[in-house]
PDB file of C-alpha atoms in Angstrom:
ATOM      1  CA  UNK A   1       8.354 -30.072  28.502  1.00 54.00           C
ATOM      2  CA  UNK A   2      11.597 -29.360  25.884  1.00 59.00           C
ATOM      3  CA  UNK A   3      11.151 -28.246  23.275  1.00 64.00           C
ATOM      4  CA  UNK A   4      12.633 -31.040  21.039  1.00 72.00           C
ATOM      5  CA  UNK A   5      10.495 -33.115  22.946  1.00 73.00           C
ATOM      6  CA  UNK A   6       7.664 -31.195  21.998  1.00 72.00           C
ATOM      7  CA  UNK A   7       8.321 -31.328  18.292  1.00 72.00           C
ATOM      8  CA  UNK A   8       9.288 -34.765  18.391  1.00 68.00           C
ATOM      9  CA  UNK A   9       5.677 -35.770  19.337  1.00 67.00           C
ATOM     10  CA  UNK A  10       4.199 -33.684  17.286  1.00 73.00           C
ATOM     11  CA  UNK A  11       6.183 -35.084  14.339  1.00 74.00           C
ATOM     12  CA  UNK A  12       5.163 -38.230  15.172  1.00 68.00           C
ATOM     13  CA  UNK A  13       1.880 -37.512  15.332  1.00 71.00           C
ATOM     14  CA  UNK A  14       1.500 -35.762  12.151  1.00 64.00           C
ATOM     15  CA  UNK A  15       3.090 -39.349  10.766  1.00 75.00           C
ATOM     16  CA  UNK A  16       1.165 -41.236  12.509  1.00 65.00           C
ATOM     17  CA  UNK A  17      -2.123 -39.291  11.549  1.00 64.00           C
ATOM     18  CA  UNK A  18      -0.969 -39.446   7.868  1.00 58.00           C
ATOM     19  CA  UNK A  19      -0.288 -43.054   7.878  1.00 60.00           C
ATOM     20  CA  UNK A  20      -3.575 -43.663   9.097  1.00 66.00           C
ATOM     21  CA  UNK A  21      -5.302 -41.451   6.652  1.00 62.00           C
ATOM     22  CA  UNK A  22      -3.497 -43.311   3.722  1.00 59.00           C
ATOM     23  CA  UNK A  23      -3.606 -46.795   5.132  1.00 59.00           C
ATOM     24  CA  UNK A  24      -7.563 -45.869   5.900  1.00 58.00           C
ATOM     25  CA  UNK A  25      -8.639 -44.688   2.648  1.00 51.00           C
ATOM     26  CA  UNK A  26      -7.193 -47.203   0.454  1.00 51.00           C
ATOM     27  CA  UNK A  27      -8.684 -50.257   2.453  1.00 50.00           C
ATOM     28  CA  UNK A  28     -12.296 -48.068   0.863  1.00 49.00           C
ATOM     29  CA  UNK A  29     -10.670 -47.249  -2.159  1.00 49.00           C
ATOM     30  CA  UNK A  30     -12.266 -49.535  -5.208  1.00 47.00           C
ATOM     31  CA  UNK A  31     -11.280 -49.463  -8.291  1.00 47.00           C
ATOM     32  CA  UNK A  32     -14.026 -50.498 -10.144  1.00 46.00           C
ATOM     33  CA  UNK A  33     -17.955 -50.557  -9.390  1.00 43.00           C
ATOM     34  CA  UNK A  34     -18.317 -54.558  -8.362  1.00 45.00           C
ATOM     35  CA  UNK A  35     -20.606 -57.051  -6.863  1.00 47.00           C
ATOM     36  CA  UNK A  36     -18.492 -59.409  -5.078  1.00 46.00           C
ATOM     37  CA  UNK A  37     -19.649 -63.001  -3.503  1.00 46.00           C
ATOM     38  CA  UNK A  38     -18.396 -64.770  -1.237  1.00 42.00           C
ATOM     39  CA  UNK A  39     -18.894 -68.243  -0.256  1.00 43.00           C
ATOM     40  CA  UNK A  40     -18.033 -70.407   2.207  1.00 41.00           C
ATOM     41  CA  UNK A  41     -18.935 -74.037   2.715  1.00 43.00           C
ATOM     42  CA  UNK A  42     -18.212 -75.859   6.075  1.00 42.00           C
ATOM     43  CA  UNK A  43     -18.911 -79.648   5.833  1.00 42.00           C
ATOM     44  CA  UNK A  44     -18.366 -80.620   9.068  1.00 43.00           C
ATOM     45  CA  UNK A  45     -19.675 -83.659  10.572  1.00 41.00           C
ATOM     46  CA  UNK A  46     -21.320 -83.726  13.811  1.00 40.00           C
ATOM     47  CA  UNK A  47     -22.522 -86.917  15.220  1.00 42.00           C
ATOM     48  CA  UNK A  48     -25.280 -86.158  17.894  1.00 40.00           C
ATOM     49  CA  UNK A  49     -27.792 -89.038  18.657  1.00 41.00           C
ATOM     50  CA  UNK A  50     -30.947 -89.366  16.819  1.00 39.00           C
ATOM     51  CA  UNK A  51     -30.780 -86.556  14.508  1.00 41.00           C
ATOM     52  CA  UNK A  52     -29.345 -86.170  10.918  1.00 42.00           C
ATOM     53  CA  UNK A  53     -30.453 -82.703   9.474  1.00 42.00           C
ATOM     54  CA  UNK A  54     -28.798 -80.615   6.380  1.00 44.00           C
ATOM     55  CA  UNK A  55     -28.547 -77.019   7.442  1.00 45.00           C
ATOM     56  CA  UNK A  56     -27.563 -74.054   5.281  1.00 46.00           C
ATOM     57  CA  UNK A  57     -27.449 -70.619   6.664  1.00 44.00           C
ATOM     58  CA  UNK A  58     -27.360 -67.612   4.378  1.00 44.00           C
ATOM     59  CA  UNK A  59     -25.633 -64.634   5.755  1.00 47.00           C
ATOM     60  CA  UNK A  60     -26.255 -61.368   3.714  1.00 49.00           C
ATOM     61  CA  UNK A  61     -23.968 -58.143   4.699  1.00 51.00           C
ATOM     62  CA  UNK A  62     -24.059 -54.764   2.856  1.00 52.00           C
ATOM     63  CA  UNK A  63     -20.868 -52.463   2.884  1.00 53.00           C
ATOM     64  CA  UNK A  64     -20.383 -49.046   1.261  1.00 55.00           C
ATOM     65  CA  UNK A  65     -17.555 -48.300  -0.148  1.00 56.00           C
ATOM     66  CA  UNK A  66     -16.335 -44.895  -1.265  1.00 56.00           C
ATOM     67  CA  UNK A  67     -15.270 -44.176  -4.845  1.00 54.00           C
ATOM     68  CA  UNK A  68     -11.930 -41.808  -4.913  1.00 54.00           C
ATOM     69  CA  UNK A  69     -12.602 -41.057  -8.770  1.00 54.00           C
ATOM     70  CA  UNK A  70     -16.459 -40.470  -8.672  1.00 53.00           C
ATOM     71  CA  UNK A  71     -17.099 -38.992  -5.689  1.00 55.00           C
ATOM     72  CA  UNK A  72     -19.731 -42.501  -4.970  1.00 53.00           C
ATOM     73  CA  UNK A  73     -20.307 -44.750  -3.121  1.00 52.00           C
ATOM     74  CA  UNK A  74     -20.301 -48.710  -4.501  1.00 51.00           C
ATOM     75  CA  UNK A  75     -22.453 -51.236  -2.360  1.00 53.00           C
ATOM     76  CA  UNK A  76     -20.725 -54.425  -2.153  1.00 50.00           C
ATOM     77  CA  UNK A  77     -23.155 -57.166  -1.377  1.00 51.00           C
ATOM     78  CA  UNK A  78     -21.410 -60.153   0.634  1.00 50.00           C
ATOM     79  CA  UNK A  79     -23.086 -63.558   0.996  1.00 47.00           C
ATOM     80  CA  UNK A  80     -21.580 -66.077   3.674  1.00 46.00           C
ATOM     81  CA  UNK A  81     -23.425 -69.649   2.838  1.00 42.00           C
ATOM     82  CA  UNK A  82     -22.096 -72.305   6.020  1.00 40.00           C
ATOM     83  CA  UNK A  83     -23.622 -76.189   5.408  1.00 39.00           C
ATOM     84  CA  UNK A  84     -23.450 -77.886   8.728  1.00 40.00           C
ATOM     85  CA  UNK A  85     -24.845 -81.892   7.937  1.00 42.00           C
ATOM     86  CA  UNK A  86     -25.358 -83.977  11.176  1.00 43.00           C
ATOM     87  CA  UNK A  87     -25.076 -87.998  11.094  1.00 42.00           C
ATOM     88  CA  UNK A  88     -26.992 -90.041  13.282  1.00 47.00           C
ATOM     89  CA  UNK A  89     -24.995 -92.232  15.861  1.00 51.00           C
ATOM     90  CA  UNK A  90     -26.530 -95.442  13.210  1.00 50.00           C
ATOM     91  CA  UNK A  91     -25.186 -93.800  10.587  1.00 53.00           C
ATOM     92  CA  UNK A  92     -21.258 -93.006  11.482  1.00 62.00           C
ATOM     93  CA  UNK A  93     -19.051 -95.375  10.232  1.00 76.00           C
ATOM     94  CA  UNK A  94     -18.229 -98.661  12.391  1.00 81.00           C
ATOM     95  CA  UNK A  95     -14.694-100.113  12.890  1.00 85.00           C
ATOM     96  CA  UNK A  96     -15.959-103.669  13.143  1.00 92.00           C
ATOM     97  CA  UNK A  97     -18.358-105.781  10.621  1.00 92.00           C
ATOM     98  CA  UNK A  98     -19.294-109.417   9.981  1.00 94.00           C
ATOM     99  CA  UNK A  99     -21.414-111.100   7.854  1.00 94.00           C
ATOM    100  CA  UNK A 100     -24.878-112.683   8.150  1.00 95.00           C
ATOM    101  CA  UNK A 101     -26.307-115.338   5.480  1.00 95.00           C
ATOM    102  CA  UNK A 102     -29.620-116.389   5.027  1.00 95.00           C
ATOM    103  CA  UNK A 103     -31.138-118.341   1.796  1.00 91.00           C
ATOM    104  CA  UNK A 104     -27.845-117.302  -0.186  1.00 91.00           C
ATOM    105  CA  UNK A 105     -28.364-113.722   0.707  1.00 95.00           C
ATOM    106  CA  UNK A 106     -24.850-111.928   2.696  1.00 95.00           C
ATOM    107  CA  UNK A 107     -25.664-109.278   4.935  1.00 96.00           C
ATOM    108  CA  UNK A 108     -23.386-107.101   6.229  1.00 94.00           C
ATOM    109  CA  UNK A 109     -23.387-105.643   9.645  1.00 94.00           C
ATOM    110  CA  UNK A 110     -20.725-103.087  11.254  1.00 94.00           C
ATOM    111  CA  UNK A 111     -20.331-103.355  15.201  1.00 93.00           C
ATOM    112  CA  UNK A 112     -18.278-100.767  17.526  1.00 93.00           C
ATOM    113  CA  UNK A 113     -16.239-103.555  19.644  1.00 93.00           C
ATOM    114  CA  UNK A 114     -15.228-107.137  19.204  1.00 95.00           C
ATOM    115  CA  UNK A 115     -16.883-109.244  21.094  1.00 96.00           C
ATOM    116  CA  UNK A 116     -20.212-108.138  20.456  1.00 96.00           C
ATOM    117  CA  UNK A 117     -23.340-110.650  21.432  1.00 96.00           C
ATOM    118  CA  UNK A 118     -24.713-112.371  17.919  1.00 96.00           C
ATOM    119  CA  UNK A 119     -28.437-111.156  19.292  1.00 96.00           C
ATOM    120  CA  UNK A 120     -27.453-107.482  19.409  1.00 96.00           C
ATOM    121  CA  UNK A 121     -25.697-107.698  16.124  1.00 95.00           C
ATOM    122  CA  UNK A 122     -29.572-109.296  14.546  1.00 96.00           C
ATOM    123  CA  UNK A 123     -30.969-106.486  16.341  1.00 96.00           C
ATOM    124  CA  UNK A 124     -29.250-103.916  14.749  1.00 95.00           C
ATOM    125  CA  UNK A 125     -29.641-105.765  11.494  1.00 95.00           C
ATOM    126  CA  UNK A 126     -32.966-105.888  11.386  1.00 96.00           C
ATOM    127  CA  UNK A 127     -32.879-102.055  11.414  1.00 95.00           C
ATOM    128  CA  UNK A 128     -30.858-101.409   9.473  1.00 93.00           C
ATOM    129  CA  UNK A 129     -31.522-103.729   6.549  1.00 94.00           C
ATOM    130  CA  UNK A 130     -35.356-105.834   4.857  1.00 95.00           C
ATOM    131  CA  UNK A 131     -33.602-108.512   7.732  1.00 96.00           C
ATOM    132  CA  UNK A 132     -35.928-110.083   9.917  1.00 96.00           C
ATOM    133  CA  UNK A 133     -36.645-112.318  12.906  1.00 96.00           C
ATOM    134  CA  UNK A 134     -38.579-113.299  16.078  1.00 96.00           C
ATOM    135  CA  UNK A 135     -38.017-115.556  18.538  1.00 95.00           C
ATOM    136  CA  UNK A 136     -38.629-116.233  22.462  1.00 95.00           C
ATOM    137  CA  UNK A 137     -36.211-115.508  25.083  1.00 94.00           C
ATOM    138  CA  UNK A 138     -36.366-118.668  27.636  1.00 93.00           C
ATOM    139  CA  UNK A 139     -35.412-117.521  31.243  1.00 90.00           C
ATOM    140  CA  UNK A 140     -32.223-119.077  31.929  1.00 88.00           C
ATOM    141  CA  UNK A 141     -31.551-120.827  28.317  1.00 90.00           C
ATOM    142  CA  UNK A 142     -31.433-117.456  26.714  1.00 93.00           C
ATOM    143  CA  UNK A 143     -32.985-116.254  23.020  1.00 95.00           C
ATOM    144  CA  UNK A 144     -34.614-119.524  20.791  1.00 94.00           C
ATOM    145  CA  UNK A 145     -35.441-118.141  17.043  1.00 95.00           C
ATOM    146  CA  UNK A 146     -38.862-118.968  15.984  1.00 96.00           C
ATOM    147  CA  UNK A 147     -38.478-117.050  12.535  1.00 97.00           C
ATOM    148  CA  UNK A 148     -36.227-115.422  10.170  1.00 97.00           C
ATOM    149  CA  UNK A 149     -37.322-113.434   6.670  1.00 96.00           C
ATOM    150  CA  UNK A 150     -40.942-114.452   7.307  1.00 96.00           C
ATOM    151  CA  UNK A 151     -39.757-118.175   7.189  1.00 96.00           C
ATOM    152  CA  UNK A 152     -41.083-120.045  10.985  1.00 96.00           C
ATOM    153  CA  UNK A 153     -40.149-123.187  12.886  1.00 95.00           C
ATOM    154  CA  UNK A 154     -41.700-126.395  11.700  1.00 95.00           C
ATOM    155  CA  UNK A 155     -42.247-128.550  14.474  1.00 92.00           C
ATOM    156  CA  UNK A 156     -44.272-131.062  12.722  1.00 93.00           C
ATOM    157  CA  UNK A 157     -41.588-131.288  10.273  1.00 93.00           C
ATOM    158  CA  UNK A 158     -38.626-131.083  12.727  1.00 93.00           C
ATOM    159  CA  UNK A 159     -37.185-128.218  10.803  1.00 94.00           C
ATOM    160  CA  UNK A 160     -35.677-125.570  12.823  1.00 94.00           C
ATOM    161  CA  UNK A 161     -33.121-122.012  12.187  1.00 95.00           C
ATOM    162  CA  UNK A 162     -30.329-122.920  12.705  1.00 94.00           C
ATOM    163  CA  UNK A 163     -26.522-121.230  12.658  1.00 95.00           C
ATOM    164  CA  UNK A 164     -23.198-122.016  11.613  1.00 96.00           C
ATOM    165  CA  UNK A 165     -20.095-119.914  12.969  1.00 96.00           C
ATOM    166  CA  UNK A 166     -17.451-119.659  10.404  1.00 96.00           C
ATOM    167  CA  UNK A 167     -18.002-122.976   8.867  1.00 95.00           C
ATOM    168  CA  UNK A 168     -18.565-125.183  11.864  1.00 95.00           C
ATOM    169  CA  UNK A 169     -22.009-125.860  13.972  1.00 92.00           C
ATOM    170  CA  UNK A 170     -22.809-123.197  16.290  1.00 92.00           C
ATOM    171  CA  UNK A 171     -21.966-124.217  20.130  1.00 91.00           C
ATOM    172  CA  UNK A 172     -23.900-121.270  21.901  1.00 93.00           C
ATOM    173  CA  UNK A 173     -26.734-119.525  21.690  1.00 94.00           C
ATOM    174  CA  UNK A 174     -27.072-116.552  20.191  1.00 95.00           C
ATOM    175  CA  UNK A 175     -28.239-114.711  23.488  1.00 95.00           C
ATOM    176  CA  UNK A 176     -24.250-115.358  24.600  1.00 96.00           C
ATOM    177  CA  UNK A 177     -22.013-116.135  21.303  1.00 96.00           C
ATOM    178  CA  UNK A 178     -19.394-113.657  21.052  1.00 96.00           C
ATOM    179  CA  UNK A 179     -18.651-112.107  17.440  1.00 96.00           C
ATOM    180  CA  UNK A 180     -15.763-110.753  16.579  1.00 95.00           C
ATOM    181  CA  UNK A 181     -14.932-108.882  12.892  1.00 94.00           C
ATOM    182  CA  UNK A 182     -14.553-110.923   9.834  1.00 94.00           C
ATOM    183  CA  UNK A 183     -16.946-113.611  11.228  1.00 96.00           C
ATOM    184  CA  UNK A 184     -19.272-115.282   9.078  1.00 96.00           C
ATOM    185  CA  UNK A 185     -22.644-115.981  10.304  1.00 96.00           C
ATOM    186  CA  UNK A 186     -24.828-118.673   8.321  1.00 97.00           C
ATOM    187  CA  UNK A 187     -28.363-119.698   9.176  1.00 96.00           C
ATOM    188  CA  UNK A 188     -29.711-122.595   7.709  1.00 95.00           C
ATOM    189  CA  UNK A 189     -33.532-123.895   7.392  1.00 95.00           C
ATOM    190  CA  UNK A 190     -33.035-127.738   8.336  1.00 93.00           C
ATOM    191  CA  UNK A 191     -33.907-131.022  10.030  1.00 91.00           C
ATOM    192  CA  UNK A 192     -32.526-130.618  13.516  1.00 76.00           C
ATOM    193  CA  UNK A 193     -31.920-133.594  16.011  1.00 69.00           C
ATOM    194  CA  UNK A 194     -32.695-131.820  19.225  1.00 61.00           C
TER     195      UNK A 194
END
């Protein structure tokens, strides 16, 4: 090897080995004696079925740090803190809703699609809400109501549940009425002529 060539790398090694030296130490270097904290929080939903749980997970990490001045050492507690909440599949907010009226009382109901079968929509209703009903599902004429809100079919009295679709009499059951969003749902305790 040349000379020059030799002295060039050895020049740029002594740089290189002084640069990293400098660049090294003061990345240690404090200035003061500190505790420092750190925290982080992540609130990220996740929507997983069935579950809804609040994590937190501490992380604790100790670093020593060398003091130019002193000649010590500073330790430098870090905390990472991460929140991670998961919603339920119920819970995570629907682009559809309607609403349901019984005795003066509005319910409201979201749904994921229009569409959606009135009897699916009193399902999930009566989960999700103090909403209730029963009924009997007649093969081939679909789901009669027998009872909503604790409130059952008279037949001595000829009063039945009935529903109203936005206003005007219902003309299907509610095993096969469609609902779409913005519909208005109203049941009615009456005298019914079939």
């Amino acid at each position: 090897m040349p000379k020059n060539k030799l002295s060039l790398h050895l020049t740029l090694f002594f740089i290189l080995l002084c640069a990293t030296a400098f660049f090294g130490y003061q990345s240690f270097y404090v200035e003061k004696s500190s505790d420092k904290q750190v925290e982080i929080n992540n609130n990220n939903s996740v929507t997983n079925n069935d579950i809804e749980t609040n994590n937190k997970v501490t992380t604790t990490e100790d670093k020593i740090i060398p003091n130019k001045k002193q000649q010590t050492s500073t330790l430098v507690q870090e905390t990472v803190t991460t929140s991670i909440q998961a919603i339920s599949e119920e819970h995570k907010q629907l682009p559809y809703s309607a609403t349901i009226t019984v005795n003066q009382k509005n319910y409201t109901v979201d749904f994921e699609k229009e569409g959606t079968i009135l009897k699916d929509l009193l399902d999930k209703l009566q989960t999700e809400s103090d909403f209730t009903f029963s009924g009997i599902n007649y093969s081939g004429l679909g789901f009669f109501i027998t009872e909503i809100n604790g409130i059952k079919n008279d037949n001595k009295q000829g009063k039945y549940w009935v529903y109203y679709l936005n206003g005007q009499s219902a003309q299907a059951g509610i095993s096969v009425q469609k609902i779409n969003s913005g519909d208005n749902i109203k049941w009615s305790y009456e005298n019914s002529t079939f």
